[in-house]
Tab-separated table of C-alpha atoms and ligand atoms in Angstrom:
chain	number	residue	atom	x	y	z
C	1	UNK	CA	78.461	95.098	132.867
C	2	UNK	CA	79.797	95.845	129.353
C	3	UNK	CA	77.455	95.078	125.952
C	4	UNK	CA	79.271	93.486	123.951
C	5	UNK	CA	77.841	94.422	120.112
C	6	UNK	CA	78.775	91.803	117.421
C	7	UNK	CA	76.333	94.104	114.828
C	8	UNK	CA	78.866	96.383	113.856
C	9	UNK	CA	82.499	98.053	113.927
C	10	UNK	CA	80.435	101.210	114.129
C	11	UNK	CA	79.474	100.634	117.788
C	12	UNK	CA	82.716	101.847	119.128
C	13	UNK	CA	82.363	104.408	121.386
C	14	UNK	CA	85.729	106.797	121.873
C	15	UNK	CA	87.784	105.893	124.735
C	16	UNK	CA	89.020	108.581	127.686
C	17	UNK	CA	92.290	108.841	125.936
C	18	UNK	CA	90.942	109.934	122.645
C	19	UNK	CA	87.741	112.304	124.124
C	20	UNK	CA	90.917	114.028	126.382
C	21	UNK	CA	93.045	114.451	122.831
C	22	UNK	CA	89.824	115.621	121.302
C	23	UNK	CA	89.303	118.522	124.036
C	24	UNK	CA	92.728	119.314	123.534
C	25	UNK	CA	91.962	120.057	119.923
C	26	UNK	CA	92.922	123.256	118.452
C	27	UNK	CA	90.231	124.721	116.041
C	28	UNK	CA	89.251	127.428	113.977
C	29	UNK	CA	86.524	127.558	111.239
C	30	UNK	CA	87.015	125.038	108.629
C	31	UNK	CA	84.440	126.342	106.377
C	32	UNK	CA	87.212	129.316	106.039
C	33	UNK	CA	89.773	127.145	106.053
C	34	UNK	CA	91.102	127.898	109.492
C	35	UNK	CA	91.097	124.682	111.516
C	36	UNK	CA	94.358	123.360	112.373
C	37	UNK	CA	93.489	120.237	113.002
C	38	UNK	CA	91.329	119.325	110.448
C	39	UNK	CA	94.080	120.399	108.150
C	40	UNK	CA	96.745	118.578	110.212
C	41	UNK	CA	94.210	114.988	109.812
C	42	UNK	CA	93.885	115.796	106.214
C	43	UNK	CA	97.153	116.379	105.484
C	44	UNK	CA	97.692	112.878	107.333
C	45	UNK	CA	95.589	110.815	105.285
C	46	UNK	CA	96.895	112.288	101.491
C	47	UNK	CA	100.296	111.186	103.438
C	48	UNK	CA	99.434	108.092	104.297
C	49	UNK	CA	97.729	107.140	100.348
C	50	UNK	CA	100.383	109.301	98.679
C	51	UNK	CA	97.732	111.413	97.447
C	52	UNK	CA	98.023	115.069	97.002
C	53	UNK	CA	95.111	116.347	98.673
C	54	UNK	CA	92.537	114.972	101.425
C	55	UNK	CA	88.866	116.216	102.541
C	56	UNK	CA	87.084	115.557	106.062
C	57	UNK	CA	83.575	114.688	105.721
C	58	UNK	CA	80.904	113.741	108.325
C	59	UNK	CA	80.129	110.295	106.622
C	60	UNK	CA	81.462	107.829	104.596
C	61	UNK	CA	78.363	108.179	102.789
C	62	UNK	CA	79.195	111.849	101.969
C	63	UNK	CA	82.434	111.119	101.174
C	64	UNK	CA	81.344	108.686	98.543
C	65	UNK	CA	79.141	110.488	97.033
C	66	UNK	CA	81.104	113.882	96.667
C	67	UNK	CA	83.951	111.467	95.080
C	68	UNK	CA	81.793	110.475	92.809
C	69	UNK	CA	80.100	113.719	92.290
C	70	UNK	CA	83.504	115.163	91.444
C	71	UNK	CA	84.723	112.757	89.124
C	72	UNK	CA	81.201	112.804	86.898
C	73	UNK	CA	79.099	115.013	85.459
C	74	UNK	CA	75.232	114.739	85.116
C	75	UNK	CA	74.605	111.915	82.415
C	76	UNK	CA	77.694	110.326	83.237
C	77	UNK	CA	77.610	106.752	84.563
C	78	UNK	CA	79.992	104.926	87.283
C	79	UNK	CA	80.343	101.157	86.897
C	80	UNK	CA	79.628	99.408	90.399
C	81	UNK	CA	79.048	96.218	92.506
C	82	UNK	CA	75.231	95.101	92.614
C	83	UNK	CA	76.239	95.196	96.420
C	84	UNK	CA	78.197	98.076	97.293
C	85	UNK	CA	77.920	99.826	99.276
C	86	UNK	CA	77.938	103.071	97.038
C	87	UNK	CA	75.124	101.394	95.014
C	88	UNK	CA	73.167	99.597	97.532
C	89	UNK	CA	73.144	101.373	101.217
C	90	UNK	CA	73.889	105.494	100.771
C	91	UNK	CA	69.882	105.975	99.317
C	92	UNK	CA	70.806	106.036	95.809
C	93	UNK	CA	72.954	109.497	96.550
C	94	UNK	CA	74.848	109.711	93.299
C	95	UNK	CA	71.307	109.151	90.892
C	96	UNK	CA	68.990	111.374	93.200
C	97	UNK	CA	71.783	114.150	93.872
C	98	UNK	CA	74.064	113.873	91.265
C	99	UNK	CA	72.188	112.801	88.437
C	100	UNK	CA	74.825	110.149	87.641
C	101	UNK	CA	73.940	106.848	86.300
C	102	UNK	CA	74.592	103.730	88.098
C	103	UNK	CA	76.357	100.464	86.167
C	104	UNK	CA	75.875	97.713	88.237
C	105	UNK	CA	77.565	94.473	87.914
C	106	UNK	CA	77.418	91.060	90.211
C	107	UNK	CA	80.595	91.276	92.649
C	108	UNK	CA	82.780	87.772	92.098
C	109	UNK	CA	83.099	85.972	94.497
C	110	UNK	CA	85.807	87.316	95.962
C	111	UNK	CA	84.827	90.755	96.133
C	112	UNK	CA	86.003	91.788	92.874
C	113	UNK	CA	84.561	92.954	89.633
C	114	UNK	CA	85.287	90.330	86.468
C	115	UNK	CA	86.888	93.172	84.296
C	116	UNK	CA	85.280	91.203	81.145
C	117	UNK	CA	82.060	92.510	82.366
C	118	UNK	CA	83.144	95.732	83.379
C	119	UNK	CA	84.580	95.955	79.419
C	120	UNK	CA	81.004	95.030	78.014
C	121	UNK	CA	79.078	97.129	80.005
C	122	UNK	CA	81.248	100.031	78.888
C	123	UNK	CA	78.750	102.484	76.740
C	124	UNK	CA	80.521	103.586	73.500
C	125	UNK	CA	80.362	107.179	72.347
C	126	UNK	CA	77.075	107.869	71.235
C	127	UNK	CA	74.200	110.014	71.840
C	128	UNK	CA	71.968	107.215	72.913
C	129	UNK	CA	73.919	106.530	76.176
C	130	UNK	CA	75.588	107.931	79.561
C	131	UNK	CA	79.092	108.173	79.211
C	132	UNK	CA	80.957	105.755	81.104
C	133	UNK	CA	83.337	107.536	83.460
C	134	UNK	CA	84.041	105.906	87.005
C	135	UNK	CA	84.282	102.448	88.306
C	136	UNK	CA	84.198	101.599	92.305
C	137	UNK	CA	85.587	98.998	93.806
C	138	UNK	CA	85.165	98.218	97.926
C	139	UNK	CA	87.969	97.406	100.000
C	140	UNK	CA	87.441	95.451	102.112
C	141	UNK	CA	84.328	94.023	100.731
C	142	UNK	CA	81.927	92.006	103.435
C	143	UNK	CA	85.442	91.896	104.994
C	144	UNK	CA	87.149	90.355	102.074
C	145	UNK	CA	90.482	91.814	101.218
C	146	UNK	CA	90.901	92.404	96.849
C	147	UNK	CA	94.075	90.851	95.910
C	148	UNK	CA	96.687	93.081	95.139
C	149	UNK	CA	97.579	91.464	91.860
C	150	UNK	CA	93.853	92.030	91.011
C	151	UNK	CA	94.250	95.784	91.909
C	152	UNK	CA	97.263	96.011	89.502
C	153	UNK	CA	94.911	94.547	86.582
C	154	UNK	CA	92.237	96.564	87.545
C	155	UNK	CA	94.219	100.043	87.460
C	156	UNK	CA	95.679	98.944	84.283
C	157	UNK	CA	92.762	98.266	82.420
C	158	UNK	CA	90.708	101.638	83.573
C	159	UNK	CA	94.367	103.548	82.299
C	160	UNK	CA	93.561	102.210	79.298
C	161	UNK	CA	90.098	102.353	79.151
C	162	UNK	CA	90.151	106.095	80.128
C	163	UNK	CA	88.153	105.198	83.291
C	164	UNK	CA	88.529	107.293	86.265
C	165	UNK	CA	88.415	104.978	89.757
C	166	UNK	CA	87.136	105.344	93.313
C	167	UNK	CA	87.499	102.656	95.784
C	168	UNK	CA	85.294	103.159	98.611
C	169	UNK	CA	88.287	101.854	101.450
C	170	UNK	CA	85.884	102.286	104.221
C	171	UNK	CA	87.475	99.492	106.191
C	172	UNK	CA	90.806	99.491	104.017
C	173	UNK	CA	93.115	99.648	106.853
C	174	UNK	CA	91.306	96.144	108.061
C	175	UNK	CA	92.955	95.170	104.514
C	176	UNK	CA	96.344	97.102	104.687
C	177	UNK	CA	96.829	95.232	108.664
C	178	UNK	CA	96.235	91.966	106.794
C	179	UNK	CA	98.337	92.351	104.190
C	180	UNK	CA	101.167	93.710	105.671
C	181	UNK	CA	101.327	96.519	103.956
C	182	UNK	CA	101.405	100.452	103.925
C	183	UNK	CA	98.310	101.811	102.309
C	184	UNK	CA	99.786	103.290	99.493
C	185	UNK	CA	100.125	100.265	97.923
C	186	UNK	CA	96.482	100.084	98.115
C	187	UNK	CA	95.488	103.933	97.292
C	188	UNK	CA	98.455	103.866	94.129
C	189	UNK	CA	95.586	101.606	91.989
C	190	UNK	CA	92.688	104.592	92.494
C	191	UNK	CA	92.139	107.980	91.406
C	192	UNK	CA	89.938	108.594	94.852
C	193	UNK	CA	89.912	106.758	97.999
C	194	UNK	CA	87.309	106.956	100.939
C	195	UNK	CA	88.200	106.190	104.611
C	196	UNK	CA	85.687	105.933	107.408
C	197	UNK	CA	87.431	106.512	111.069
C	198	UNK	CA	83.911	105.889	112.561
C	199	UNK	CA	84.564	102.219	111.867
C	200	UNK	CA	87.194	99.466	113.033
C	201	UNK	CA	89.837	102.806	114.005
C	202	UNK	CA	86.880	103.527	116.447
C	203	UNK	CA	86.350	107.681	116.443
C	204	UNK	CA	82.662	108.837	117.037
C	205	UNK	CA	82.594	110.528	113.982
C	206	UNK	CA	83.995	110.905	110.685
C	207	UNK	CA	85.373	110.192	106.961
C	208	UNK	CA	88.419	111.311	104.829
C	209	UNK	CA	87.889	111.167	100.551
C	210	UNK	CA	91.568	111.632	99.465
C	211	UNK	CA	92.538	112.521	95.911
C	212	UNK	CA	93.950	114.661	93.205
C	213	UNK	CA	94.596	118.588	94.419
C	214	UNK	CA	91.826	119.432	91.576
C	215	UNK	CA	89.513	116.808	92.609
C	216	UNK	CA	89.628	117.365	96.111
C	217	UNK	CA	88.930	121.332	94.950
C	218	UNK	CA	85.875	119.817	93.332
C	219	UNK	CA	84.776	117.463	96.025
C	220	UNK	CA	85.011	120.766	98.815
C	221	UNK	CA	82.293	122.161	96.633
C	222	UNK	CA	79.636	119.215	96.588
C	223	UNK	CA	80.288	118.716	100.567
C	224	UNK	CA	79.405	122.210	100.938
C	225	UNK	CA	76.494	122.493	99.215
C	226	UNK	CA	75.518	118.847	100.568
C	227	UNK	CA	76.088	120.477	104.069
C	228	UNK	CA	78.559	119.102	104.742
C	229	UNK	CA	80.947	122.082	105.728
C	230	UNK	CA	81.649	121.833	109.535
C	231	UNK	CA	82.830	125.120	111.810
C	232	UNK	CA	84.990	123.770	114.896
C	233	UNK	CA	85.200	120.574	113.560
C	234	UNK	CA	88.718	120.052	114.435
C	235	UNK	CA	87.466	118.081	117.598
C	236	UNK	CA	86.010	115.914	115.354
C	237	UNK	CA	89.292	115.534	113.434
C	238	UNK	CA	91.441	114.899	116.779
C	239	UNK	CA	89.914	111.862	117.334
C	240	UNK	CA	90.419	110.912	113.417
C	241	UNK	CA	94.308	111.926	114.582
C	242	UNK	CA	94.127	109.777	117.756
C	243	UNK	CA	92.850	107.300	115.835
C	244	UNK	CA	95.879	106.919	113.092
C	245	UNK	CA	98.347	106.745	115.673
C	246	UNK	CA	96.429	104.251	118.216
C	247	UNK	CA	94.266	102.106	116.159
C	248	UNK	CA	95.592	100.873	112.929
C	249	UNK	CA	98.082	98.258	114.085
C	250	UNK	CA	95.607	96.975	116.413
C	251	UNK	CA	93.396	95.580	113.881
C	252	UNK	CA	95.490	92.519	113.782
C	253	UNK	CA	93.449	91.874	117.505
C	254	UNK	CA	90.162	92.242	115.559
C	255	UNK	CA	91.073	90.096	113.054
C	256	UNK	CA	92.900	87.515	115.868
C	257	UNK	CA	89.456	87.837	117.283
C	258	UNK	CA	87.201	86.804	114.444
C	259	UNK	CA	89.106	83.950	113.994
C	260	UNK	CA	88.858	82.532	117.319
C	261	UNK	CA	84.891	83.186	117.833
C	262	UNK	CA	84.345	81.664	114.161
C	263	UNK	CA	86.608	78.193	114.562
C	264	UNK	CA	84.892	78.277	117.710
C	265	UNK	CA	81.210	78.602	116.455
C	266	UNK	CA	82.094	76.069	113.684
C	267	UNK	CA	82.182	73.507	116.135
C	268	UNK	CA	78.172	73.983	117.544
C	269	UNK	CA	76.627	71.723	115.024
C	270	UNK	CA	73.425	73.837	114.292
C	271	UNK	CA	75.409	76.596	112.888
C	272	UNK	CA	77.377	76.382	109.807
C	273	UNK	CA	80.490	79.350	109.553
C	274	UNK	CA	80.844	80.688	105.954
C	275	UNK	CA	84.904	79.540	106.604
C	276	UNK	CA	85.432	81.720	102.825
C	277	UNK	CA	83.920	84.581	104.672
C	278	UNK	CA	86.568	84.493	106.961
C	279	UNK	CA	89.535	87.666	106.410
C	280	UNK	CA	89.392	90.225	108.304
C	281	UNK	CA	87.272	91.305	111.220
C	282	UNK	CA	84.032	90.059	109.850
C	283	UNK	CA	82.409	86.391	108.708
C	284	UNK	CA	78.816	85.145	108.174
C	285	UNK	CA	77.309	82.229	109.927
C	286	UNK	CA	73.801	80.456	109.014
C	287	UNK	CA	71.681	79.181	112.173
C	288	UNK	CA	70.145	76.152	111.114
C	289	UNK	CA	66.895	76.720	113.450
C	290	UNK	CA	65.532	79.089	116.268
C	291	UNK	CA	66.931	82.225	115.388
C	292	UNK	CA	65.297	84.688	117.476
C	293	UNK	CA	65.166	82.387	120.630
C	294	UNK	CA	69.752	82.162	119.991
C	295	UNK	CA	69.554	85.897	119.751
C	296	UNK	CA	66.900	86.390	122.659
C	297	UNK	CA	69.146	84.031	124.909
C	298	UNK	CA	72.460	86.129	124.041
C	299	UNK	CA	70.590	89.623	124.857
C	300	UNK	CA	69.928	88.447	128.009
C	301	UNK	CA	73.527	88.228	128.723
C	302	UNK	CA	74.520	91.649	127.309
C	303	UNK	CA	75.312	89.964	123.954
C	304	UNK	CA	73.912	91.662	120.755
C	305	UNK	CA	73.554	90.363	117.396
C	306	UNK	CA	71.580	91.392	113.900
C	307	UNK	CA	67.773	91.594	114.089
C	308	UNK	CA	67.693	88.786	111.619
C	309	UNK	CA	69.506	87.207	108.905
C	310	UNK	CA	70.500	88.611	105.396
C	311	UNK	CA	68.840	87.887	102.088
C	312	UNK	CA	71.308	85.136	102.079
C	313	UNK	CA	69.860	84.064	105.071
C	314	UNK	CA	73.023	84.824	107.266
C	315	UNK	CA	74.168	86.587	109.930
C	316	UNK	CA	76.937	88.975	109.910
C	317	UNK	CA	79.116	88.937	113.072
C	318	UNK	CA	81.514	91.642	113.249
C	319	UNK	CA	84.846	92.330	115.554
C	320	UNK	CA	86.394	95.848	116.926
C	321	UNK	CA	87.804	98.172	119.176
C	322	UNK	CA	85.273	97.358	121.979
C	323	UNK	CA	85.208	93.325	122.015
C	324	UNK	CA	87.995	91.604	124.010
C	325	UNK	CA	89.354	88.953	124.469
C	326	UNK	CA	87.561	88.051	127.596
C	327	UNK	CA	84.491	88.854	125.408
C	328	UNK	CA	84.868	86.609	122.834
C	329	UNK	CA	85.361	84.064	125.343
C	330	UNK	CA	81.912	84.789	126.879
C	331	UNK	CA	80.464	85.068	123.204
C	332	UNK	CA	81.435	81.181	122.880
C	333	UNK	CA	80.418	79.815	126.165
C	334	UNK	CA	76.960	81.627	126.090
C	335	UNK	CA	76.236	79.994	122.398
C	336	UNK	CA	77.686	77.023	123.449
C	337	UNK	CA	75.277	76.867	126.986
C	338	UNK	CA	72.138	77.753	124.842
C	339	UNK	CA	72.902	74.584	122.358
C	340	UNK	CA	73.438	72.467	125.215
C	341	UNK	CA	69.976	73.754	126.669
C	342	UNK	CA	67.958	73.727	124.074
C	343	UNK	CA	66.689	70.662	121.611
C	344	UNK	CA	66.147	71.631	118.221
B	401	PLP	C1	80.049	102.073	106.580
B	401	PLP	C2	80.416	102.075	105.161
B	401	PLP	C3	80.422	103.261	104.414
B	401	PLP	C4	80.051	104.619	104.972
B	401	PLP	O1	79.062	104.622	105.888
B	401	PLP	P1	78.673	105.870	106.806
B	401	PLP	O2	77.800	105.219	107.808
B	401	PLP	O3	77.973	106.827	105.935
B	401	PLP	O4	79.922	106.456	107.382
B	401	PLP	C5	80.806	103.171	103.107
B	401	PLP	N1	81.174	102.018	102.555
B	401	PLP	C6	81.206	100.864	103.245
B	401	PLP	C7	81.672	99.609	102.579
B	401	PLP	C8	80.819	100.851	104.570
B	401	PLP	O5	80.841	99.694	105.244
């Protein structure tokens, strides 16, 4: 009997197809340079954002982190959302490492960052402060997709604000499937983009920071002194390949999926769906009461959910790769069988 993991898009584990195409990988030492298909995936993903030049990293955290580590100096400061994840969750990479000053600023609420706020937290030109130099955005954020009209805006005023920007597009292809669109469109409004294929495109392993030729240069320096300069990682890379080619239109599923298990969940009476949550292949649901005796109840029957809530006090449910249809099904008859079991 399957587990089926509603924690994360990171649970996937790589199917038979892709660990065959990853044996099959040809490889050579990418710290000189020499593996094929490291170079092949790279060359992919600049394709695929119209960016000149790509770099495989181990994490999405690392890819972050050099991105930003390439585009500032030490003393510099990036502008960022209070709950990014390149603020909030990689350890505080870019102060400790890169001695680069974080900005942060309350997310809207719809993932974006009011560019009002982002003008007055600017630093002007003066000894006293950092010197404002990057802004991230997230894409999608807590599975919200940024409009692309706010994207436009956004590029606009960092052009003329002589801003550099990053978007950290670890799940952008969950927001490039929804759209409709090819991820260019997406990339075209950032100097640097990050893509996790450890995520919803389901390899074991594995991120991509795509950017500028001299950038990229830049970034190859801080992953190797981060340690982040692989040998034969080319296996590695084969299953970022496999993954372009098998798992990007698929999304649509996860996304199909979500849908059906939250409308479905929004019917039990003691939880309430966060409906505005709803985009992609993630949404948040409050349990009025009993928390831990829902989530004991589901683990019993190979069902696996957060530890506990949030600070929000909700729980994030998350679709991928590895939950079926058949799956979700269960999911809604096994919450549906504990409410009819239980009084609270
Ligand atoms: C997962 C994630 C990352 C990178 O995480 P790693 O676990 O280091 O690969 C970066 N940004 C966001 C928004 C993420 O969800």
């Amino acid at each position: 009997m399957s587990i089926i993991d509603l924690r994360s898009d990171t649970v996937t584990r790589p199917s038979k197809e892709m660990l065959k195409f990853m044996t099959e990988a040809n490889v050579g030492d990418d710290v000189y340079g020499e593996d094929p298909t490291v170079s092949k995936l790279e060359a992919q993903i600049a394709e695929l954002c119209a960016k000149e030049a790509a770099v495989f990293t181990p994490s999405g955290t690392q890819s972050n982190l050099i991105g930003i580590m390439a585009h500032c100096q030490r003393g510099d400061e990036y502008i960022v959302g209070q709950t990014a994840h390149t603020y909030m969750w990689e350890g505080g990479g870019a102060a400790v490492l890169g001695s680069i000053q974080p900005q942060p600023l309350d997310f809207e609420p719809d993932g974006t960052l009011d560019l009002s706020k982002v003008n007055f937290v600017i630093k002007p030109i003066d000894d006293h402060h950092a010197r404002t130099k990057l802004v991230c955005l997230e894409n999608t954020t807590s599975g919200k997709v940024l409009p692309l009209a706010y994207l436009k805006q956004f590029s606009k005023f960092c052009k003329e604000k002589k801003l550099n920007t990053h978007l950290d597009g670890a799940r952008v292809f969950n927001a490039v499937v929804k759209l409709g669109i090819d991820a260019d469109e997406i990339s075209k409004h950032f100097d640097s983009v990050s893509i996790c294929l450890s995520k919803g495109l389901g390899a074991p392993v594995g991120s991509v920071l795509c950017g500028t030729k001299e950038l990229i240069r830049e970034a190859r320096h801080w992953r190797k002194m981060l340690g982040g300069g692989m040998r034969q990682a080319g296996f590695l890379a084969a299953a970022g390949i496999y993954a372009l080619q098998n798992n990007i239109d698929r999304l649509v599923e996860d996304h199909i999926h979500a849908k059906h298990l939250a409308t479905e969940l929004a019917t039990i009476d003691e939880i309430d769906v966060d409906m505005s949550s709803l985009q992609t292949n993630m949404f948040f649901i409050t349990v009025k009461n009993g928390y831990d005796e829902l989530r004991n109840h589901l683990f019993n029957n190979d069902i696996v959910l957060p530890k506990c809530p949030n600070k929000k006090g909700q729980i994030r449910l998350v679709t991928h790769l590895d939950i079926t249809s058949t799956d979700v099904k269960k999911v809604v008859q096994k919450f549906k069988q504990f409410y009819t079991q239980q009084k609270f």
